[in-house]
PDB file of C-alpha atoms in Angstrom:
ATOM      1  CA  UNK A  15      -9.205 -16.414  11.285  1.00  0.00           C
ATOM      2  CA  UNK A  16     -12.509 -16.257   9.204  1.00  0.00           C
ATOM      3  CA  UNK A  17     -11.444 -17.596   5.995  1.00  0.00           C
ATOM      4  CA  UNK A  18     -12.683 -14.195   4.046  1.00  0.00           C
ATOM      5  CA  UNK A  19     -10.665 -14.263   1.337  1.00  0.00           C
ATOM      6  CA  UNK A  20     -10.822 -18.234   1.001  1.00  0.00           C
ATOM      7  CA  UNK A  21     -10.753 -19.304  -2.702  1.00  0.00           C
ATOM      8  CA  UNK A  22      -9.071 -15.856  -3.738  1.00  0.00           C
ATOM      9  CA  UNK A  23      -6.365 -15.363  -4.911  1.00  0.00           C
ATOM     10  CA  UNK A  24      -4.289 -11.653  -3.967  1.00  0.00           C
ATOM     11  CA  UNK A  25      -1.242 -10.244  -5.440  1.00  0.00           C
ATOM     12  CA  UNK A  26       0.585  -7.830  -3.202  1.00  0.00           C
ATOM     13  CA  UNK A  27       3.056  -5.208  -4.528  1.00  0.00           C
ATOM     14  CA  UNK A  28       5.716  -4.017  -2.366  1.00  0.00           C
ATOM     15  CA  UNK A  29       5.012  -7.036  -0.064  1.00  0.00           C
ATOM     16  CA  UNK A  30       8.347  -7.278   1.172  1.00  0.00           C
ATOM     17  CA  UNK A  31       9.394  -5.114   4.332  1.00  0.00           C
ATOM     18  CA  UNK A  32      12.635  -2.473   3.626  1.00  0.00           C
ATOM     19  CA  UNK A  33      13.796  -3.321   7.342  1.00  0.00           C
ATOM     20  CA  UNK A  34      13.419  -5.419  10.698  1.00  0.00           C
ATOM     21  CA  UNK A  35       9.606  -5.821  11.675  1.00  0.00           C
ATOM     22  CA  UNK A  36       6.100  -5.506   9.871  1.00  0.00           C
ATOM     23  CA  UNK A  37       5.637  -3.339   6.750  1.00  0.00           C
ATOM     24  CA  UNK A  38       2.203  -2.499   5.449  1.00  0.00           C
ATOM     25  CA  UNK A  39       2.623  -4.676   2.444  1.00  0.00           C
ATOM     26  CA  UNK A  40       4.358  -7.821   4.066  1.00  0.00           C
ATOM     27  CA  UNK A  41       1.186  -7.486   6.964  1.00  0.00           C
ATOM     28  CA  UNK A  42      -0.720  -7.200   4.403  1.00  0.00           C
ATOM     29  CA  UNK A  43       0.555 -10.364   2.561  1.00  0.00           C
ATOM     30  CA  UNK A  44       0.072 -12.618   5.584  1.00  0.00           C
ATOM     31  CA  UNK A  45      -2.854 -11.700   6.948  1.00  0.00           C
ATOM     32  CA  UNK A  46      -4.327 -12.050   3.310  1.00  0.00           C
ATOM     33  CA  UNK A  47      -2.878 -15.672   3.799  1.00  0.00           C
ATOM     34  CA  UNK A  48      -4.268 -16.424   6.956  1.00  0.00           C
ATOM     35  CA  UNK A  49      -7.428 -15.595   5.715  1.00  0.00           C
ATOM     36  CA  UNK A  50      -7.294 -18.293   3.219  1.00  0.00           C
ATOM     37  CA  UNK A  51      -5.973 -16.511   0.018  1.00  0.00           C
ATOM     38  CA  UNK A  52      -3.598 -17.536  -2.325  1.00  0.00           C
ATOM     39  CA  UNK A  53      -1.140 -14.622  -2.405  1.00  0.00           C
ATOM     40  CA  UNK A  54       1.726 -13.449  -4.346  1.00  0.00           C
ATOM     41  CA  UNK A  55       4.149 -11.416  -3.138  1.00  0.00           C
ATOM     42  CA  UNK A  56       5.886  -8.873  -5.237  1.00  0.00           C
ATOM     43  CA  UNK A  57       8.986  -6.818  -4.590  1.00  0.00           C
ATOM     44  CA  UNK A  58      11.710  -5.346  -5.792  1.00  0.00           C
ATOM     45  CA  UNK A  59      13.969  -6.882  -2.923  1.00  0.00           C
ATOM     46  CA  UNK A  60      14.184 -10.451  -3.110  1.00  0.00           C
ATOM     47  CA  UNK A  61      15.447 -11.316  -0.023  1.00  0.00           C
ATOM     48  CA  UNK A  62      12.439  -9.152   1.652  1.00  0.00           C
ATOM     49  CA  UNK A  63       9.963 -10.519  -0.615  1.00  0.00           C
ATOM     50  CA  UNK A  64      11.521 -14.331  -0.158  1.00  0.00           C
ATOM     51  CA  UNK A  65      11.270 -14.051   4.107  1.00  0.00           C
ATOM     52  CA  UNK A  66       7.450 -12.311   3.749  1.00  0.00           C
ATOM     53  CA  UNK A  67       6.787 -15.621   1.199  1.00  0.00           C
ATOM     54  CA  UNK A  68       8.602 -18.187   4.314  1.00  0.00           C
ATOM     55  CA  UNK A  69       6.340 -16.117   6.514  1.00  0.00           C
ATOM     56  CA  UNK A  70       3.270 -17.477   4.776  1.00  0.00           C
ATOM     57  CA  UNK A  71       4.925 -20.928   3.836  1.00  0.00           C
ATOM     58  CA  UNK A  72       5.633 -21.349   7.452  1.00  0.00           C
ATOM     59  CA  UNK A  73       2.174 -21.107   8.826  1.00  0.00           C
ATOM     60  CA  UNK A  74       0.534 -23.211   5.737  1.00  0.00           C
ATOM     61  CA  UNK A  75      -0.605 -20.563   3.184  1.00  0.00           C
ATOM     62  CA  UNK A  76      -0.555 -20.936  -0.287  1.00  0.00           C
ATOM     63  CA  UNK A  77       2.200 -18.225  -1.583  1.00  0.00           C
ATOM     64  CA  UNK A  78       4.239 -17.488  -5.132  1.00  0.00           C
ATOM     65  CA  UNK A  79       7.525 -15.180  -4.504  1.00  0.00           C
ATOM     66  CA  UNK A  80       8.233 -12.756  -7.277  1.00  0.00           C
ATOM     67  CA  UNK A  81      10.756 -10.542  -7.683  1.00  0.00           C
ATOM     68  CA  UNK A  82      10.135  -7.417  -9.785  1.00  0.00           C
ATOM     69  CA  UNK A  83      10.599  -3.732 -10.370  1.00  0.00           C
ATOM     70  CA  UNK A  84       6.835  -1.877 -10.791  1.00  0.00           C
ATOM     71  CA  UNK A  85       7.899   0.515 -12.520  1.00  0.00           C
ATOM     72  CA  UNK A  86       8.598  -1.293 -15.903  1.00  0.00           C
ATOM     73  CA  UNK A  87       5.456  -2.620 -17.814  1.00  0.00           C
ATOM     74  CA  UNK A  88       7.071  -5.866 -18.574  1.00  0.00           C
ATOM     75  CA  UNK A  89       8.044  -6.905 -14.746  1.00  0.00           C
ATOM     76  CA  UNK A  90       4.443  -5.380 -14.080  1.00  0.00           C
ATOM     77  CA  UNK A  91       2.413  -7.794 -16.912  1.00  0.00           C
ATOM     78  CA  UNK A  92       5.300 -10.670 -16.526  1.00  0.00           C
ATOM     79  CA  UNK A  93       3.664 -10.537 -12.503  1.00  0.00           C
ATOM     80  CA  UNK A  94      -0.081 -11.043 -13.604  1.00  0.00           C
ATOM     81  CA  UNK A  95       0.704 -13.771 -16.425  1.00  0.00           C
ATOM     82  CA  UNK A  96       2.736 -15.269 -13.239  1.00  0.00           C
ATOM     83  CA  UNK A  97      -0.682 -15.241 -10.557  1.00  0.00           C
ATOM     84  CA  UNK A  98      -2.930 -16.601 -13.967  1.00  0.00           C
ATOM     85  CA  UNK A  99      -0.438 -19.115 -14.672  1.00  0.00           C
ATOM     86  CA  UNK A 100      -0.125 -20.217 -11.113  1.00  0.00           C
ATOM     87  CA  UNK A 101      -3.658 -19.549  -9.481  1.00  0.00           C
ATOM     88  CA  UNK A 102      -5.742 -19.518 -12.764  1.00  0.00           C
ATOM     89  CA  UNK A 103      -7.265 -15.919 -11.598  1.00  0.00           C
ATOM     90  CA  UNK A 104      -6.488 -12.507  -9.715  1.00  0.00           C
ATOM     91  CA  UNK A 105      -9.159 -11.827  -7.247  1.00  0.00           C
ATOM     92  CA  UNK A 106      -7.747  -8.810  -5.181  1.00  0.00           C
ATOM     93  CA  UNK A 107      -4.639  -6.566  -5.809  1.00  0.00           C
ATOM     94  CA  UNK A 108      -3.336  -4.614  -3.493  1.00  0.00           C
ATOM     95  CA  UNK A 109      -0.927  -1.902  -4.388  1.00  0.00           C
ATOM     96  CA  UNK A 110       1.585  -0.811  -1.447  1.00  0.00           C
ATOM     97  CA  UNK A 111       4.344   1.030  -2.992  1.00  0.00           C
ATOM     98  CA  UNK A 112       5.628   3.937  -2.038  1.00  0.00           C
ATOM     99  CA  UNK A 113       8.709   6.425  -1.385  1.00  0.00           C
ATOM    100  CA  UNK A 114       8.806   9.835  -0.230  1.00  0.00           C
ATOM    101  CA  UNK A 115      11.768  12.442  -0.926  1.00  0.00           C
ATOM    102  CA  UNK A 116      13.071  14.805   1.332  1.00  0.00           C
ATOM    103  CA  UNK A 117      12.460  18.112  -0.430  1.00  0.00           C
ATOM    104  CA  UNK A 118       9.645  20.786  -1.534  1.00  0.00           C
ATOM    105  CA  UNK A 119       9.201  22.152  -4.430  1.00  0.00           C
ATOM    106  CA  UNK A 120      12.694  24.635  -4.472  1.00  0.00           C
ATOM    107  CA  UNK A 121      14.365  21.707  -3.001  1.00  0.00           C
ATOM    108  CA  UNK A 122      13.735  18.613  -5.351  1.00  0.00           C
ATOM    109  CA  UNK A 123      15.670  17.256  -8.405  1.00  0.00           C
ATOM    110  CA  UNK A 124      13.898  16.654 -11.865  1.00  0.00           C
ATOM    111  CA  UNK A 125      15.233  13.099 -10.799  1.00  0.00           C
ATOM    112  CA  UNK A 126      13.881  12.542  -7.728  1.00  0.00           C
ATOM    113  CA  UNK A 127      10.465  14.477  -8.679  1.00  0.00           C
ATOM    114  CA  UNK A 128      10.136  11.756 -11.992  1.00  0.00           C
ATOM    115  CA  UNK A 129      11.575   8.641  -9.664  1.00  0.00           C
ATOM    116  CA  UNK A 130       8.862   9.363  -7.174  1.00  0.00           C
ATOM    117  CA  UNK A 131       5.993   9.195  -9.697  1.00  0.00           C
ATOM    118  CA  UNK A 132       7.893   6.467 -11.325  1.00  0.00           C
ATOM    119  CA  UNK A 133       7.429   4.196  -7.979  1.00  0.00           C
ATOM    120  CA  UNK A 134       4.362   6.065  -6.235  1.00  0.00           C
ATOM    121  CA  UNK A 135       2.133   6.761  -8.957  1.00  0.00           C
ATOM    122  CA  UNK A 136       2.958   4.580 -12.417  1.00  0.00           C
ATOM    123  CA  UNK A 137       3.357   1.398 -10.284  1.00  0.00           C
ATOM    124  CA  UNK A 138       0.055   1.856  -9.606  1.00  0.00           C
ATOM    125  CA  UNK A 139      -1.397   2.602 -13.000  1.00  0.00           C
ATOM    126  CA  UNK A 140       0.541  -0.760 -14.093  1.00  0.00           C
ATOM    127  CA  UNK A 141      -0.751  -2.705 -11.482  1.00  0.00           C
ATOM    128  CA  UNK A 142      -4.486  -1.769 -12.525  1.00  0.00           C
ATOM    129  CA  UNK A 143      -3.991  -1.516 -16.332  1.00  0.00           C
ATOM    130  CA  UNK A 144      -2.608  -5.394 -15.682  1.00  0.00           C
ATOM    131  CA  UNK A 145      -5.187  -6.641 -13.688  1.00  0.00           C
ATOM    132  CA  UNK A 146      -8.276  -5.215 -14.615  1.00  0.00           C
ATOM    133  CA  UNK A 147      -8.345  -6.958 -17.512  1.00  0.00           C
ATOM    134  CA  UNK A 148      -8.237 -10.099 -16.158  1.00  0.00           C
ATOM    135  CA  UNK A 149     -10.751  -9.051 -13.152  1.00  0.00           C
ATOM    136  CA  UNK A 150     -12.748  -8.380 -16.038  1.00  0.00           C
ATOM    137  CA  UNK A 151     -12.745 -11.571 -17.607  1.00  0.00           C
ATOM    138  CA  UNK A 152     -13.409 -13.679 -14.850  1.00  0.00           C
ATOM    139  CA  UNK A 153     -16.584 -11.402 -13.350  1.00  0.00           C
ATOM    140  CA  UNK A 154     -15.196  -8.743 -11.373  1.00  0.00           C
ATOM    141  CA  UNK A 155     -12.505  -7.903  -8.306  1.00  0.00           C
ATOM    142  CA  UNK A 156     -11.102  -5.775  -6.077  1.00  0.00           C
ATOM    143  CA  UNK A 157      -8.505  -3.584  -5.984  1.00  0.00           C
ATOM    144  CA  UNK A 158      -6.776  -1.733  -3.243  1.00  0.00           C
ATOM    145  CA  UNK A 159      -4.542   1.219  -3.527  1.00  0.00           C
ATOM    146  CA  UNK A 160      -2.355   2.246  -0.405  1.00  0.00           C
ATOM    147  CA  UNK A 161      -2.127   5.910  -0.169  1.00  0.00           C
ATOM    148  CA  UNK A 162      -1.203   8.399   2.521  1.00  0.00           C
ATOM    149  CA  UNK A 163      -2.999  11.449   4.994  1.00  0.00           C
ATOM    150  CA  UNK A 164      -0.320  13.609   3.105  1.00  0.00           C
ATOM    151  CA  UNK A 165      -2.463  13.253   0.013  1.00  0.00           C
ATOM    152  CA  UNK A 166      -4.992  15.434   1.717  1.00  0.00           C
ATOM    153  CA  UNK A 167      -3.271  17.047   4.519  1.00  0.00           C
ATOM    154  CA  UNK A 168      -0.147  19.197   5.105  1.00  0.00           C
ATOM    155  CA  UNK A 169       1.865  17.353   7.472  1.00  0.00           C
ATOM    156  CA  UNK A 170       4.362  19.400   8.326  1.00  0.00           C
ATOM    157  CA  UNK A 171       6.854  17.317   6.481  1.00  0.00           C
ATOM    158  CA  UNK A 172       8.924  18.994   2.929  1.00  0.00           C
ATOM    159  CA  UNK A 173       8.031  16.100   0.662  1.00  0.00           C
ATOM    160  CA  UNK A 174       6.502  17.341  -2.078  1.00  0.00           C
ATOM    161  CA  UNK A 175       6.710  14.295  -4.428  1.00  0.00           C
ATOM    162  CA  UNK A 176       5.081  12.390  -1.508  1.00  0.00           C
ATOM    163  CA  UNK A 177       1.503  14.812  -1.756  1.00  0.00           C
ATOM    164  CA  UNK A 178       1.122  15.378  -5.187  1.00  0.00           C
ATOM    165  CA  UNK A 179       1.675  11.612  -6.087  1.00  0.00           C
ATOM    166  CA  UNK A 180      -0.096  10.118  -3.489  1.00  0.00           C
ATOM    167  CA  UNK A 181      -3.300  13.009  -4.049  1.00  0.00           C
ATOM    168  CA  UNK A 182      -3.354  11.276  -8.185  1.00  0.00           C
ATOM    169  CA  UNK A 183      -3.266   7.732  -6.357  1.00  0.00           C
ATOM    170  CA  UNK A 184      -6.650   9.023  -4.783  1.00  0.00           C
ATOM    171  CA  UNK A 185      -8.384  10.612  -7.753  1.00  0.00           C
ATOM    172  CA  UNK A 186      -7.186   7.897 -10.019  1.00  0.00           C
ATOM    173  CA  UNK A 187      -8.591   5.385  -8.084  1.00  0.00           C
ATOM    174  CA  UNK A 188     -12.032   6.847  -7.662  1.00  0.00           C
ATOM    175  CA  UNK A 189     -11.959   7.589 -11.501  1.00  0.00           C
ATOM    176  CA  UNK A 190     -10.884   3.946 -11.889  1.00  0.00           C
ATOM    177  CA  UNK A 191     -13.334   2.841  -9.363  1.00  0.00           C
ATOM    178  CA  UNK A 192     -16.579   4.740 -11.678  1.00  0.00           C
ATOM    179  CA  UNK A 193     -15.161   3.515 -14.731  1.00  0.00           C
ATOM    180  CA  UNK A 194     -15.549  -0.089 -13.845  1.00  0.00           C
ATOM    181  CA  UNK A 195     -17.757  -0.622 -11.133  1.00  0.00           C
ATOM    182  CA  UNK A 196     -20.416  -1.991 -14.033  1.00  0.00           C
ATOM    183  CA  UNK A 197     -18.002  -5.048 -14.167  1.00  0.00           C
ATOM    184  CA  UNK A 198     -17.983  -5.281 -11.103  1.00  0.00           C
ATOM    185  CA  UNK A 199     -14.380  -4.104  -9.872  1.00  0.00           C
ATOM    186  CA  UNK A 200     -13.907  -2.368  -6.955  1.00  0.00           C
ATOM    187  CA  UNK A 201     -11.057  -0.043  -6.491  1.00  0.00           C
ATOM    188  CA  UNK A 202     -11.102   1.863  -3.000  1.00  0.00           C
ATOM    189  CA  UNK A 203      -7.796   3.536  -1.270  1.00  0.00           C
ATOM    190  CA  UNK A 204      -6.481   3.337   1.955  1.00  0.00           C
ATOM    191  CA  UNK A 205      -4.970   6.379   3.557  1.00  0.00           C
ATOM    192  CA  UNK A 206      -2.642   5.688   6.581  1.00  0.00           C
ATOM    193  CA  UNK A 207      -1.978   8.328   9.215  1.00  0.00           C
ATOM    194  CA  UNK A 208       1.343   8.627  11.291  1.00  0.00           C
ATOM    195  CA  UNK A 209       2.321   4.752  11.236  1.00  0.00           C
ATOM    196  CA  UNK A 210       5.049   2.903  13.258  1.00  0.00           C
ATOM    197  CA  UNK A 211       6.949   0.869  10.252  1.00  0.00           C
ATOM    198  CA  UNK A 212      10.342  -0.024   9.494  1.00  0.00           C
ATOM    199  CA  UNK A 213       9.939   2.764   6.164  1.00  0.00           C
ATOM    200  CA  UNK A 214       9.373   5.342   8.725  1.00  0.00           C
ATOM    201  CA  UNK A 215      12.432   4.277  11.173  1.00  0.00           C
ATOM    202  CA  UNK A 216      14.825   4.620   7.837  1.00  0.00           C
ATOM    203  CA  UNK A 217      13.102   8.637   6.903  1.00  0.00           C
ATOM    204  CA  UNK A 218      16.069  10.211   8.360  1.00  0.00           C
ATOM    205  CA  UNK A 219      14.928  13.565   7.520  1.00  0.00           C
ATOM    206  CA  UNK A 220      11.595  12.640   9.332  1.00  0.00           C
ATOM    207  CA  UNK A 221      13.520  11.746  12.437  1.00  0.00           C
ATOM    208  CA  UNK A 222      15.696  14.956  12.141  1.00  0.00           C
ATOM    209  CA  UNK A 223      12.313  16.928  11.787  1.00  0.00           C
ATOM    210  CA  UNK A 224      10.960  15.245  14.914  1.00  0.00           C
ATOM    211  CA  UNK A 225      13.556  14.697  17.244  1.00  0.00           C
ATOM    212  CA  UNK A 226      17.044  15.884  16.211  1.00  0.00           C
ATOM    213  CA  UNK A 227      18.014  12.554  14.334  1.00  0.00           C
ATOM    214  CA  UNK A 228      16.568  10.405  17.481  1.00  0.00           C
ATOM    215  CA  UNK A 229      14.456   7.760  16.857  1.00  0.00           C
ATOM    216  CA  UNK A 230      12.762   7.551  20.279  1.00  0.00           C
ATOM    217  CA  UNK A 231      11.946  11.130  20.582  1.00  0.00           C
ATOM    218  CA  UNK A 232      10.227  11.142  16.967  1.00  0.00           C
ATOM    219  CA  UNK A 233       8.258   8.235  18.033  1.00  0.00           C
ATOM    220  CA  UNK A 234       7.478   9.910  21.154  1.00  0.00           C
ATOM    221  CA  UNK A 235       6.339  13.154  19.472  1.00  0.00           C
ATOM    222  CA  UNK A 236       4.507  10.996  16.392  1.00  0.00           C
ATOM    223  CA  UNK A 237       2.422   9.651  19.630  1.00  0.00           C
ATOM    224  CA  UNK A 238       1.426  13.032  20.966  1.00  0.00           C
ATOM    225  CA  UNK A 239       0.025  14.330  17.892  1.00  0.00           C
ATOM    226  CA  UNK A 240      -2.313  11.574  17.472  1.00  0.00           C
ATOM    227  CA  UNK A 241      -5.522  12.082  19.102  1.00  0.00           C
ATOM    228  CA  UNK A 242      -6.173   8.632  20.537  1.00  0.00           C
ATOM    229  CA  UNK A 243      -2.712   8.595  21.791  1.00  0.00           C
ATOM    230  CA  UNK A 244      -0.184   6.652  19.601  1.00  0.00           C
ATOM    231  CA  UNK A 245       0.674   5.850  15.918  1.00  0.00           C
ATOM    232  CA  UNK A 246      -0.669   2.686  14.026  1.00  0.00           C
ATOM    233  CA  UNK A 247       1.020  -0.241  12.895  1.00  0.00           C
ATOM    234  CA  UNK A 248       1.444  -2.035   9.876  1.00  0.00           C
ATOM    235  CA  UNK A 249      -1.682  -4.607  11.117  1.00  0.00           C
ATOM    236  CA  UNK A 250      -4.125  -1.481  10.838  1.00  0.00           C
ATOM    237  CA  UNK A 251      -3.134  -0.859   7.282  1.00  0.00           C
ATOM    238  CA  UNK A 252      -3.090  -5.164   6.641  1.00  0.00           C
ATOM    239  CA  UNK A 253      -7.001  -5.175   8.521  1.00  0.00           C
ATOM    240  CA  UNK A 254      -8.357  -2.037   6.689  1.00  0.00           C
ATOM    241  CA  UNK A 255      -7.157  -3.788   3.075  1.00  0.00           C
ATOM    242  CA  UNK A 256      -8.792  -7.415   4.105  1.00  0.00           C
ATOM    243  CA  UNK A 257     -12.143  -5.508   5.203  1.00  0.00           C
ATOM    244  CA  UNK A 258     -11.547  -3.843   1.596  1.00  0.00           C
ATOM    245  CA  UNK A 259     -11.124  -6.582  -0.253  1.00  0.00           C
ATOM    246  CA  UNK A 260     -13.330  -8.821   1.195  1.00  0.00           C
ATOM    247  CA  UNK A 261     -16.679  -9.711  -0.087  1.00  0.00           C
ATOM    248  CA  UNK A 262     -17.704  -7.268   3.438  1.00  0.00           C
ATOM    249  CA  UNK A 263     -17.092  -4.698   1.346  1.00  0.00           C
ATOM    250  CA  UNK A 264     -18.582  -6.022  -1.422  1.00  0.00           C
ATOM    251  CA  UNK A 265     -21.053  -2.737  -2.051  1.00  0.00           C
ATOM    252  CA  UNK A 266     -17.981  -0.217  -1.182  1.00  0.00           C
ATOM    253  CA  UNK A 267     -15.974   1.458  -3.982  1.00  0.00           C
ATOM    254  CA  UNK A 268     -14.202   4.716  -5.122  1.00  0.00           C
ATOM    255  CA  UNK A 269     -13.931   5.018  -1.075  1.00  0.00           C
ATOM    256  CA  UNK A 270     -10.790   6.540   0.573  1.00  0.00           C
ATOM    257  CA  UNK A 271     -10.583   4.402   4.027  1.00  0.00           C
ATOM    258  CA  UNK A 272      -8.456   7.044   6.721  1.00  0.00           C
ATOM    259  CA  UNK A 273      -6.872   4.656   9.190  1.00  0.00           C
ATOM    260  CA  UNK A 274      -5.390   7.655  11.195  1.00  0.00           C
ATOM    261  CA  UNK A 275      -6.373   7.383  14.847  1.00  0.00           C
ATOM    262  CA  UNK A 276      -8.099  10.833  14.294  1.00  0.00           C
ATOM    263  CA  UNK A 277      -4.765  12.992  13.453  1.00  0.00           C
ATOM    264  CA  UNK A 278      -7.092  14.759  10.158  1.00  0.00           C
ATOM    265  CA  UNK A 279      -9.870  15.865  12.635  1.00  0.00           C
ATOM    266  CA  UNK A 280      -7.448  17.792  14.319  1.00  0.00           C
ATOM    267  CA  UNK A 281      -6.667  21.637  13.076  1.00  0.00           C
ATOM    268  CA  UNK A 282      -3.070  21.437  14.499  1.00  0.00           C
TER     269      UNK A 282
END
């Protein structure tokens, strides 16, 4: 490790993993760590956000545990008061929440249409409208907003709450990202491809898309389609947000990163 992010100190929403193996957001969280942040992990599950936090603990980082719905504006602001109170700043935030519905536009409920912008798209707003003011006071930041290849591509895939949230993430960002780059806050997205993560594995619909309902054969045919051969992982998403919110990138905002292995070059 390089010590990048030494001195810094990261908060990291949806940090926790919703299964067995490496999320984006519990990556994320550790690598963050082993760069020499202090982080603070924020999810909704406690137990997933308490084993990313022994993660960290375990290896010698610096970590606060926090358990907390984004959604609400109090869990949201009670989580920034938290980092200040505990780390005296917030140098990087990295927003990796997400959820996507089975269903298009015929298909969905009112429900799940206003739950998916509750999780995908408010959290987000939240997390910003919470931080930036204290990125402001202290001389500037960086923020990081995970996103999505559906926000700019038709995947084949009926989730239509997945697009159109995921598409505001990106315009929101760069409109946060002009509106404050004179303080010196950088807000840039991130925009996976076809990733091999524990969220994915639990999409039954995707695996009934892919393969019939098996697991294998939808990881098999996720492979094929990408042109260098096979899906990323949750450490491509976790390297892409250090190299983001490092001082690297320190001349880089309102950028949408694809970390996609080439699938959006591709016409089919």
């Amino acid at each position: 490790m390089s010590n990048r992010l030494e001195g810094k100190t990261a908060v990291v929403m949806g940090a926790g993993s919703v299964g067995p193996g490496w999320g984006n957001g519990k990556a994320t969280a550790v690598l963050f760590a082993r760069e020499g942040a202090n982080v603070v992990c924020v999810d909704v599950n406690s137990d997933a956000v308490a084993e990313t936090a022994d993660l960290i603990k375990n290896e010698g980082g610096t970590v606060e545990a926090l358990t907390a719905d984004v959604t609400q504006e109090d869990n949201v602001a009670e989580v920034m008061t938290a980092a200040v109170n505990r780390f005296g700043r917030i140098d990087i935030l990295d927003n990796n929440v997400g959820i996507a519905p089975n269903g298009g536009v015929t298909e969905l409920t009112v429900e799940e249409w206003d739950r998916a912008f509750d999780v995908n798209l408010k959290s987000c707003f939240l997390g910003m409208k919470h931080a930036i003011p204290v990125m402001e006071r202290q001389g500037g930041g960086s923020i990081v907003n995970i996103s999505t290849i559906a926000s700019i591509r038709y995947t084949g895939v009926n989730y239509a709450t997945y697009y159109s949230t995921k598409a505001a993430m990106n315009h929101l960002s760069h409109a946060a990202a002009a509106e404050f780059a004179p303080k010196n806050i950088r807000v840039n997205t991130i925009l996976p491809g076809l990733m091999k993560t524990p969220m994915v594995e639990q999409m039954a619909h995707l695996a009934d898309s892919y393969g019939g309902g098996d697991i294998e054969e939808m990881w098999r045919k996720r492979d094929q389609q990408v042109p260098m051969g096979y899906m990323g992982d949750a450490w491509d998403v976790a390297k892409a947000a250090l190299f983001l919110a490092s001082d690297d990138a320190r001349y880089i905002t309102g950028v949408d990163l694809v970390v996609d292995g080439g699938i959006t070059l591709k016409f089919a």
